Short mmCIF file of C-alpha atoms in Angstrom, two decimals:
data_model
loop_
_atom_site.label_atom_id
_atom_site.label_comp_id
_atom_site.label_asym_id
_atom_site.label_seq_id
_atom_site.Cartn_x
_atom_site.Cartn_y
_atom_site.Cartn_z
CA MET A 1 114.93 126.91 84.09
CA LYS A 2 116.81 123.75 85.02
CA LYS A 3 114.65 123.38 88.10
CA LEU A 4 111.48 123.65 86.01
CA LEU A 5 112.80 121.13 83.49
CA ILE A 6 113.46 118.57 86.21
CA ILE A 7 109.93 118.99 87.48
CA LEU A 8 108.43 118.43 84.02
CA ILE A 9 110.51 115.30 83.45
CA CYS A 10 109.21 113.92 86.74
CA VAL A 11 105.53 114.43 85.80
CA PRO A 12 105.04 110.94 84.28
CA LEU A 13 106.54 109.33 87.37
CA MET A 14 104.32 111.21 89.76
CA GLY A 15 101.12 111.69 87.75
CA LEU A 16 97.57 111.17 88.89
CA GLY A 17 95.94 107.75 88.59
CA GLN A 18 99.05 105.72 87.86
CA GLY A 19 98.95 101.94 87.91
CA TRP A 20 101.00 99.03 89.19
CA GLU A 21 100.73 95.36 90.13
CA LYS A 22 102.19 93.83 93.29
CA ILE A 23 102.46 90.26 94.48
CA ILE A 24 102.98 90.31 98.24
CA THR A 25 105.74 87.80 98.92
CA GLY A 26 107.06 86.63 102.27
CA VAL A 27 103.59 85.59 103.48
CA SER A 28 101.21 83.12 101.88
CA GLY A 29 97.55 83.89 101.64
CA SER A 30 94.53 85.04 99.72
CA GLY A 31 93.71 88.75 99.73
CA LYS A 32 90.11 89.07 100.90
CA SER A 33 89.52 92.80 101.41
CA VAL A 34 91.25 96.10 100.60
CA GLN A 35 90.63 99.74 101.48
CA GLN A 36 92.49 102.93 100.70
CA THR A 37 93.61 104.57 103.94
CA VAL A 38 93.60 108.26 104.81
CA ASP A 39 97.36 108.52 104.18
CA GLY A 40 96.88 107.41 100.56
CA GLY A 41 98.13 103.88 101.14
CA TYR A 42 96.17 100.65 101.47
CA ILE A 43 95.16 98.12 104.12
CA VAL A 44 94.67 94.49 103.09
CA CYS A 45 93.53 91.46 105.07
CA SER A 46 94.48 87.95 104.00
CA THR A 47 94.14 84.39 105.24
CA HIS A 48 96.11 81.19 104.78
CA ASP A 49 95.83 77.94 106.75
CA SER A 50 96.09 78.73 110.48
CA HIS A 51 97.35 82.31 110.10
CA SER A 52 95.75 85.56 109.03
CA TYR A 53 97.46 88.82 108.16
CA LEU A 54 97.04 92.56 107.96
CA ILE A 55 99.24 94.19 105.35
CA LYS A 56 99.73 97.96 105.22
CA THR A 57 101.23 99.47 102.08
CA ASP A 58 102.08 102.93 100.86
CA GLY A 59 100.44 104.48 97.81
CA ASN A 60 102.76 102.54 95.50
CA GLY A 61 101.83 99.18 96.99
CA ASP A 62 105.13 98.76 98.83
CA SER A 63 104.69 97.07 102.19
CA LEU A 64 105.10 99.27 105.29
CA TRP A 65 104.28 96.52 107.76
CA THR A 66 102.73 93.06 107.95
CA LYS A 67 101.20 91.60 111.09
CA SER A 68 100.38 87.94 111.64
CA TYR A 69 97.57 86.84 113.96
CA ALA A 70 96.93 83.30 115.15
CA PHE A 71 95.18 83.65 118.50
CA HIS A 72 92.28 81.33 117.69
CA ASP A 73 93.20 79.96 114.23
CA GLU A 74 91.08 82.77 112.85
CA LYS A 75 90.21 83.46 109.21
CA PHE A 76 90.01 87.10 108.07
CA PHE A 77 87.50 88.20 105.43
CA SER A 78 86.90 91.93 105.86
CA VAL A 79 88.88 94.98 107.03
CA GLU A 80 88.01 98.66 107.35
CA GLN A 81 89.88 101.66 108.67
CA THR A 82 88.07 103.17 111.65
CA THR A 83 87.56 106.81 112.52
CA ASP A 84 90.38 106.71 115.11
CA GLY A 85 92.90 105.67 112.43
CA GLY A 86 92.98 102.03 113.49
CA TYR A 87 91.38 99.00 111.85
CA ILE A 88 88.46 96.65 112.45
CA VAL A 89 88.71 93.10 111.09
CA CYS A 90 86.11 90.35 111.01
CA GLY A 91 86.13 86.67 110.17
CA TYR A 92 85.75 83.55 112.24
CA THR A 93 87.72 81.27 114.49
CA ASN A 94 88.62 77.89 113.06
CA PRO A 95 89.74 75.70 115.98
CA ALA A 96 90.43 72.01 115.51
CA ASN A 97 87.56 69.73 116.59
CA ALA A 98 85.27 72.64 117.40
CA ASP A 99 82.63 74.75 115.70
CA PRO A 100 83.65 78.11 114.22
CA ASN A 101 82.56 81.39 115.82
CA VAL A 102 82.35 84.95 114.53
CA TYR A 103 85.58 86.77 115.34
CA LEU A 104 86.21 90.53 115.57
CA MET A 105 89.55 92.27 116.13
CA LYS A 106 90.25 95.97 116.73
CA THR A 107 93.78 97.29 116.16
CA ASP A 108 95.55 100.62 116.34
CA GLY A 109 97.01 102.31 113.27
CA SER A 110 100.11 100.10 113.43
CA GLY A 111 98.13 96.87 113.43
CA ASP A 112 98.74 96.16 117.12
CA THR A 113 95.76 94.44 118.74
CA LEU A 114 93.60 96.53 121.08
CA TRP A 115 90.95 93.87 121.65
CA THR A 116 89.53 90.68 120.17
CA LYS A 117 86.04 89.24 120.61
CA VAL A 118 84.50 85.88 119.82
CA TYR A 119 80.71 85.60 119.47
CA PRO A 120 79.68 81.99 120.13
CA GLY A 121 76.38 80.53 118.98
CA ILE A 122 74.93 77.04 118.86
CA ASN A 123 76.52 75.05 116.05
CA GLY A 124 78.88 77.40 114.28
CA GLU A 125 78.96 80.97 112.97
CA ARG A 126 81.12 82.74 110.39
CA GLY A 127 81.66 86.46 109.83
CA TYR A 128 82.28 87.71 106.30
CA SER A 129 81.70 91.49 106.34
CA VAL A 130 82.15 94.33 108.84
CA GLN A 131 81.48 98.06 108.72
CA GLN A 132 81.83 100.76 111.34
CA THR A 133 78.43 102.34 112.03
CA THR A 134 77.57 105.98 112.59
CA ASP A 135 77.37 105.45 116.38
CA GLY A 136 80.99 104.27 116.48
CA GLY A 137 80.07 100.61 116.80
CA TYR A 138 80.10 97.89 114.16
CA ILE A 139 77.76 95.77 112.07
CA VAL A 140 78.81 92.24 111.09
CA CYS A 141 77.22 89.94 108.55
CA GLY A 142 77.79 86.25 108.08
CA THR A 143 76.24 82.82 108.46
CA VAL A 144 74.89 80.91 111.47
CA THR A 145 74.27 77.16 111.61
CA ASP A 146 71.46 75.57 113.58
CA LEU A 147 69.70 72.22 113.49
CA ASP A 148 66.33 72.38 111.76
CA LEU A 149 64.37 69.28 112.73
CA ASN A 150 61.79 70.05 110.04
CA ASN A 151 64.38 70.02 107.28
CA ILE A 152 63.30 67.32 104.86
CA LEU A 153 66.90 66.68 103.82
CA ASN A 154 67.96 66.22 107.46
CA TYR A 155 71.03 68.45 107.37
CA GLY A 156 72.07 71.42 109.47
CA ASN A 157 70.29 74.59 108.40
CA GLN A 158 72.26 77.79 107.81
CA ASP A 159 70.82 81.29 108.04
CA VAL A 160 72.02 84.81 107.35
CA TYR A 161 73.47 86.22 110.59
CA LEU A 162 73.55 89.91 111.51
CA ILE A 163 75.25 91.18 114.69
CA LYS A 164 75.36 94.74 116.03
CA ILE A 165 78.33 95.49 118.29
CA ASP A 166 79.28 98.58 120.30
CA ASP A 167 82.64 100.37 120.04
CA ASN A 168 84.15 98.11 122.72
CA GLY A 169 83.15 94.91 120.94
CA LEU A 170 80.15 94.10 123.13
CA GLU A 171 77.19 92.54 121.34
CA GLN A 172 74.06 94.72 121.35
CA TRP A 173 71.76 92.47 119.33
CA SER A 174 71.76 89.73 116.72
CA GLN A 175 69.24 88.59 114.12
CA THR A 176 68.93 85.63 111.76
CA PHE A 177 67.17 85.49 108.40
CA GLY A 178 66.16 82.56 106.23
CA GLY A 179 63.97 79.49 105.86
CA ILE A 180 64.34 75.74 106.23
CA PHE A 181 67.21 75.43 103.75
CA HIS A 182 70.60 77.13 103.45
CA GLU A 183 71.03 80.90 103.44
CA TYR A 184 74.41 82.65 103.48
CA GLY A 185 75.19 86.27 104.35
CA GLU A 186 78.09 87.80 102.42
CA SER A 187 78.06 91.60 102.74
CA VAL A 188 76.39 94.34 104.81
CA GLN A 189 76.25 98.12 104.68
CA GLN A 190 74.54 100.70 106.88
CA THR A 191 71.95 102.66 104.91
CA ILE A 192 71.22 106.37 105.01
CA ASP A 193 68.09 105.77 107.14
CA GLY A 194 70.17 104.08 109.86
CA GLY A 195 69.12 100.57 108.86
CA PHE A 196 71.12 97.90 107.05
CA ILE A 197 71.21 96.26 103.64
CA VAL A 198 72.46 92.67 103.41
CA ILE A 199 73.29 90.47 100.43
CA GLY A 200 73.75 86.72 100.31
CA THR A 201 72.39 83.52 98.81
CA HIS A 202 69.11 81.67 99.43
CA HIS A 203 68.90 77.94 98.68
CA PHE A 204 65.67 76.18 97.77
CA PHE A 205 65.37 72.45 97.12
CA ASP A 206 62.66 71.65 94.59
CA THR A 207 61.08 68.37 95.71
CA LEU A 208 59.45 67.84 92.30
CA SER A 209 62.57 68.18 90.15
CA PHE A 210 65.01 67.25 92.95
CA MET A 211 67.11 70.26 91.95
CA ASN A 212 68.82 72.60 94.39
CA ASN A 213 68.05 76.19 93.33
CA GLU A 214 70.06 79.19 94.51
CA PHE A 215 68.88 82.81 94.48
CA THR A 216 70.61 86.10 95.21
CA TYR A 217 69.09 87.19 98.54
CA LEU A 218 68.62 90.89 99.39
CA ILE A 219 67.47 91.87 102.89
CA LYS A 220 66.66 95.33 104.26
CA THR A 221 66.38 95.87 108.03
CA ASN A 222 65.79 98.80 110.34
CA GLY A 223 68.39 100.01 112.83
CA ASN A 224 67.54 97.18 115.24
CA GLY A 225 67.96 94.46 112.65
CA ILE A 226 64.22 93.89 112.18
CA GLU A 227 63.51 92.82 108.62
CA GLN A 228 61.57 95.34 106.53
CA TRP A 229 61.62 93.44 103.25
CA ASN A 230 63.54 90.87 101.24
CA TYR A 231 63.78 89.94 97.57
CA LEU A 232 65.21 87.07 95.55
CA PHE A 233 66.96 87.54 92.19
CA GLY A 234 68.27 85.14 89.57
CA ASP A 235 68.08 83.99 85.97
CA THR A 236 66.02 80.84 85.40
CA MET A 237 67.02 78.22 82.82
CA LEU A 238 65.14 75.24 81.44
CA ILE A 239 66.84 71.88 82.08
CA GLY A 240 64.79 69.22 80.31
CA ASN A 241 61.27 69.84 81.58
CA ASP A 242 62.38 71.53 84.79
CA TYR A 243 63.40 75.06 85.67
CA LEU A 244 66.61 75.78 87.57
CA THR A 245 68.00 78.99 89.07
CA ILE A 246 71.58 79.34 90.30
CA SER A 247 72.49 82.87 91.42
CA ASN A 248 74.86 83.86 94.24
CA GLY A 249 74.92 87.35 95.79
CA GLU A 250 78.36 88.59 96.84
CA SER A 251 78.37 92.39 97.19
CA VAL A 252 75.88 95.23 97.77
CA GLN A 253 76.09 99.00 98.07
CA GLN A 254 73.51 101.74 98.48
CA THR A 255 73.63 104.08 95.49
CA VAL A 256 73.40 107.87 95.45
CA ASP A 257 69.74 107.71 94.35
CA GLY A 258 68.84 105.70 97.47
CA GLY A 259 68.61 102.39 95.63
CA TYR A 260 71.01 99.45 95.68
CA ILE A 261 73.54 97.84 93.35
CA ILE A 262 74.10 94.08 93.68
CA CYS A 263 76.89 91.95 92.25
CA GLY A 264 77.37 88.22 92.12
CA THR A 265 77.28 85.25 89.79
CA SER A 266 74.35 83.84 87.83
CA ALA A 267 74.45 80.56 85.92
CA GLU A 268 73.11 79.96 82.43
CA LEU A 269 72.83 76.99 80.10
CA ASP A 270 75.27 77.22 77.21
CA MET A 271 73.29 76.22 74.11
CA TYR A 272 76.40 75.01 72.24
CA SER A 273 78.12 72.84 74.83
CA GLY A 274 75.12 72.01 77.00
CA ASN A 275 77.17 73.00 80.06
CA ILE A 276 76.03 75.27 82.86
CA ILE A 277 78.38 78.27 83.04
CA GLY A 278 78.57 81.31 85.31
CA ASP A 279 78.27 84.96 84.32
CA VAL A 280 79.01 88.10 86.32
CA PHE A 281 75.59 89.30 87.50
CA LEU A 282 74.67 92.96 88.20
CA VAL A 283 71.27 94.10 89.48
CA LYS A 284 70.09 97.65 90.21
CA THR A 285 67.07 98.14 92.48
CA ASP A 286 65.19 101.12 93.80
CA GLY A 287 65.11 102.00 97.50
CA ASN A 288 62.38 99.42 98.11
CA GLY A 289 64.31 96.57 96.54
CA ILE A 290 62.31 96.55 93.29
CA GLU A 291 64.48 95.55 90.35
CA GLN A 292 65.12 98.35 87.83
CA TRP A 293 67.52 96.49 85.54
CA ARG A 294 69.95 93.60 85.41
CA GLU A 295 72.94 92.79 83.24
CA ASN A 296 75.19 89.76 82.76
CA TYR A 297 78.84 89.91 81.68
CA GLY A 298 81.19 87.21 80.48
CA GLY A 299 82.02 84.80 77.70
CA MET A 300 81.83 81.12 76.86
CA ASN A 301 83.28 79.86 80.16
CA ASN A 302 82.85 80.60 83.86
CA ASP A 303 83.02 84.25 84.90
CA LEU A 304 82.38 85.19 88.53
CA GLY A 305 81.43 88.51 90.15
CA LYS A 306 82.83 89.24 93.61
CA SER A 307 82.66 92.98 94.37
CA VAL A 308 80.95 96.14 93.08
CA GLN A 309 81.12 99.84 93.89
CA GLN A 310 79.39 102.87 92.42
CA THR A 311 81.92 105.22 90.83
CA ASN A 312 82.14 109.00 90.91
CA ASP A 313 80.62 109.28 87.41
CA GLY A 314 77.50 107.37 88.48
CA GLY A 315 78.59 104.11 86.86
CA TYR A 316 79.90 100.94 88.48
CA ILE A 317 83.19 99.09 88.85
CA ILE A 318 83.14 95.30 89.28
CA THR A 319 85.83 92.75 89.99
CA GLY A 320 85.87 88.98 90.02
CA ASN A 321 87.57 86.36 87.91
CA THR A 322 87.20 85.13 84.36
CA GLU A 323 87.83 81.83 82.64
CA SER A 324 86.64 83.22 79.30
CA TYR A 325 89.29 85.89 78.81
CA GLY A 326 92.96 86.42 79.69
CA SER A 327 95.97 84.15 79.67
CA GLY A 328 95.46 81.82 82.64
CA ASP A 329 92.95 79.27 83.84
CA TYR A 330 91.36 82.17 85.71
CA ASP A 331 92.38 85.83 85.51
CA VAL A 332 91.34 88.85 87.56
CA TYR A 333 88.35 90.43 85.80
CA LEU A 334 87.67 94.19 85.96
CA ILE A 335 84.50 95.62 84.39
CA LYS A 336 83.47 99.28 84.16
CA THR A 337 79.85 100.13 83.30
CA ASP A 338 77.79 103.26 82.96
CA GLY A 339 74.88 104.08 85.26
CA ASN A 340 72.57 101.74 83.33
CA GLY A 341 74.91 98.77 83.53
CA LEU A 342 76.12 99.06 79.93
CA GLU A 343 79.70 97.86 79.64
CA GLN A 344 82.23 100.63 78.92
CA TRP A 345 85.44 98.58 79.14
CA THR A 346 86.89 95.40 80.61
CA LYS A 347 90.40 94.45 81.69
CA THR A 348 92.05 91.22 82.79
CA PHE A 349 95.14 90.78 84.95
CA GLY A 350 97.30 87.79 85.72
CA GLY A 351 99.56 85.22 84.17
CA THR A 352 99.27 81.52 83.44
CA ASN A 353 98.18 80.73 87.01
CA ASN A 354 94.78 81.01 88.66
CA ASP A 355 94.36 84.70 89.53
CA ILE A 356 91.28 85.90 91.38
CA GLY A 357 89.92 89.38 92.15
CA ARG A 358 87.93 89.60 95.39
CA ASP A 359 87.51 93.28 96.27
CA VAL A 360 87.60 96.59 94.36
CA GLN A 361 87.39 100.23 95.40
CA GLN A 362 87.69 103.51 93.53
CA THR A 363 90.66 105.51 94.79
CA VAL A 364 90.87 109.25 95.43
CA ASP A 365 92.76 109.82 92.18
CA GLY A 366 89.91 108.29 90.15
CA GLY A 367 91.66 104.97 89.61
CA TYR A 368 90.89 101.59 91.18
CA ILE A 369 92.49 99.28 93.73
CA ILE A 370 91.84 95.53 93.48
CA CYS A 371 92.94 92.78 95.84
CA GLY A 372 92.80 89.04 95.40
CA GLU A 373 95.21 86.19 94.97
CA THR A 374 97.56 84.54 92.53
CA ASN A 375 98.10 80.79 92.71
CA PRO A 376 101.50 79.64 91.41
CA ALA A 377 101.79 76.02 90.34
CA ASN A 378 102.76 73.72 93.22
CA ALA A 379 103.00 76.62 95.69
CA ASP A 380 100.87 78.48 98.21
CA PRO A 381 98.80 81.45 97.04
CA ASN A 382 100.04 85.02 97.39
CA VAL A 383 98.15 88.28 97.86
CA TYR A 384 97.72 90.02 94.52
CA LEU A 385 97.30 93.82 94.65
CA ILE A 386 96.51 95.82 91.50
CA LYS A 387 96.26 99.60 91.14
CA THR A 388 94.88 100.99 87.89
CA ASP A 389 94.19 104.39 86.45
CA GLY A 390 90.65 105.52 85.68
CA ASN A 391 90.66 103.51 82.45
CA GLY A 392 91.68 100.27 84.10
CA ASN A 393 95.33 100.41 83.00
CA ALA A 394 97.89 99.03 85.43
CA THR A 395 100.64 100.38 83.18
CA SER A 396 100.09 104.11 82.89
CA ILE A 397 99.70 105.77 79.49
CA PHE A 398 100.27 109.52 79.59
CA ASN A 399 98.78 111.94 77.09
CA ILE A 400 100.23 115.41 77.60
CA PRO A 401 98.16 117.88 75.52
CA THR A 402 99.41 121.24 74.31
CA PRO A 403 98.03 123.86 76.71
CA SER A 404 95.43 126.25 75.32
CA SER A 405 96.37 129.93 75.30
CA ASN A 406 93.07 130.96 76.88
CA ARG A 407 92.70 128.18 79.44
CA GLU A 408 91.60 128.98 83.00
CA LEU A 409 92.76 127.44 86.27
CA GLU A 410 89.93 125.45 87.87
CA LYS A 411 91.52 124.03 91.02
CA VAL A 412 94.75 123.19 92.81
CA VAL A 413 95.12 119.77 94.46
CA ASP A 414 97.78 117.67 96.16
CA VAL A 415 98.98 114.29 94.85
CA LEU A 416 95.98 112.60 96.52
CA GLY A 417 93.49 114.86 94.75
CA ARG A 418 92.61 117.03 97.78
CA ASP A 419 92.00 120.76 97.35
CA ILE A 420 94.91 122.80 98.78
CA ASN A 421 96.60 126.17 98.74
CA PRO A 422 100.15 125.90 97.30
CA GLU A 423 103.00 125.89 99.81
CA LYS A 424 106.73 126.25 99.29
CA ASN A 425 108.74 123.05 98.77
CA LYS A 426 105.59 120.90 98.45
CA PRO A 427 104.41 119.49 95.09
CA PHE A 428 100.97 120.51 93.87
CA ILE A 429 98.90 119.99 90.73
CA GLU A 430 97.06 122.69 88.77
CA ILE A 431 93.98 121.51 86.86
CA TYR A 432 92.75 123.67 83.96
CA ASN A 433 89.39 123.90 82.22
CA ASP A 434 90.76 122.48 78.95
CA GLY A 435 91.63 119.18 80.64
CA THR A 436 95.35 119.85 81.02
CA VAL A 437 97.20 119.46 84.30
CA GLU A 438 100.56 120.74 85.47
CA LYS A 439 102.57 119.50 88.40
CA LYS A 440 104.59 122.21 90.09
CA ILE A 441 106.71 122.90 93.12
CA ILE A 442 107.75 126.26 94.49
CA ILE A 443 111.41 125.91 95.47
CA GLU A 444 112.68 128.41 97.96
#
């Protein structure tokens, strides 16, 4: 009986979907990308000045190792665990007195470098997103700069840049997308048909109003990077007698119905102050890029959308930062919606400093992991890592119901939510049809 009592007392400390907040000290930097790893921990990439870092944590956010990389003054923006248990990281080199180039690094599971590659262009390229593809290679999205002599404003033209790379880091092909003005590529994902979906921003300078418009830019390609279609999205506002659109695309994911979910920021004119303010912007399209619905989220000040993912219940989780809510100048902003984009709940995280959320992912326990940065006054930024439960709580609230007398066992899982058969001396969780759970261990 004493053994059973000890187990029950430990349930709140070891329950599913618990939350915590961690500020990674010892290294300065902004957390750019996070992913849950197969061991239940997390991998984070961050960048600060001339150094970039990979940070591996356990499931509680405690650091297992941190590796610093400064081969080419590179900046990291995206990390993903690869099928061999290692990691692929993309960004760009940032050498003094030279143009940047797309940079890719492959490591083993301990963060030790296996190879690095630089992909030079003409006037400067930057990588912002990487994903391992089904053939074992990689797809990278970013921005390429060239000189457009037809540009009426006489500045360097930037285009969306897509590079396909084999498993050894060798370039297989590259494609650019855009017009005579600026286009930026932010995120890429391989689609179920073997092609790619890309999100970014398209700039258009209106020569009549002399206003610089920005549109969320969605591009679909085939498996060779050949464009199949593209669409522009954004909310238009009336400024005097002229129309203006400011909308930036940051994140895209293919949804289970074959369509796409897009997140970013869209500006609107505040009727009370007369100021232009940003709202978190969410657009759902069908598989052909046709808009099905759009929603904006935020308050009376600037609110920015950075990352979106479809959740297991068919809804969406969004992170970014908010100036409208919370206790600081900016706070991390977490929004949960249903499948139609209707807001279910929102949470903010942070203190009196500027706190920014940049990436979010649903975890195997049904909670969420967010990475970003916190900016203390008169100090360098630090990586900010937040784990929440399924309701967005970083401080867990436990409701232990009274078990029903006629309940039935539905499944047995381990602490990561994976189906298992109970073994001696290993904790397991029984889930019942009345919603109750019990954590047990068979002690031999």
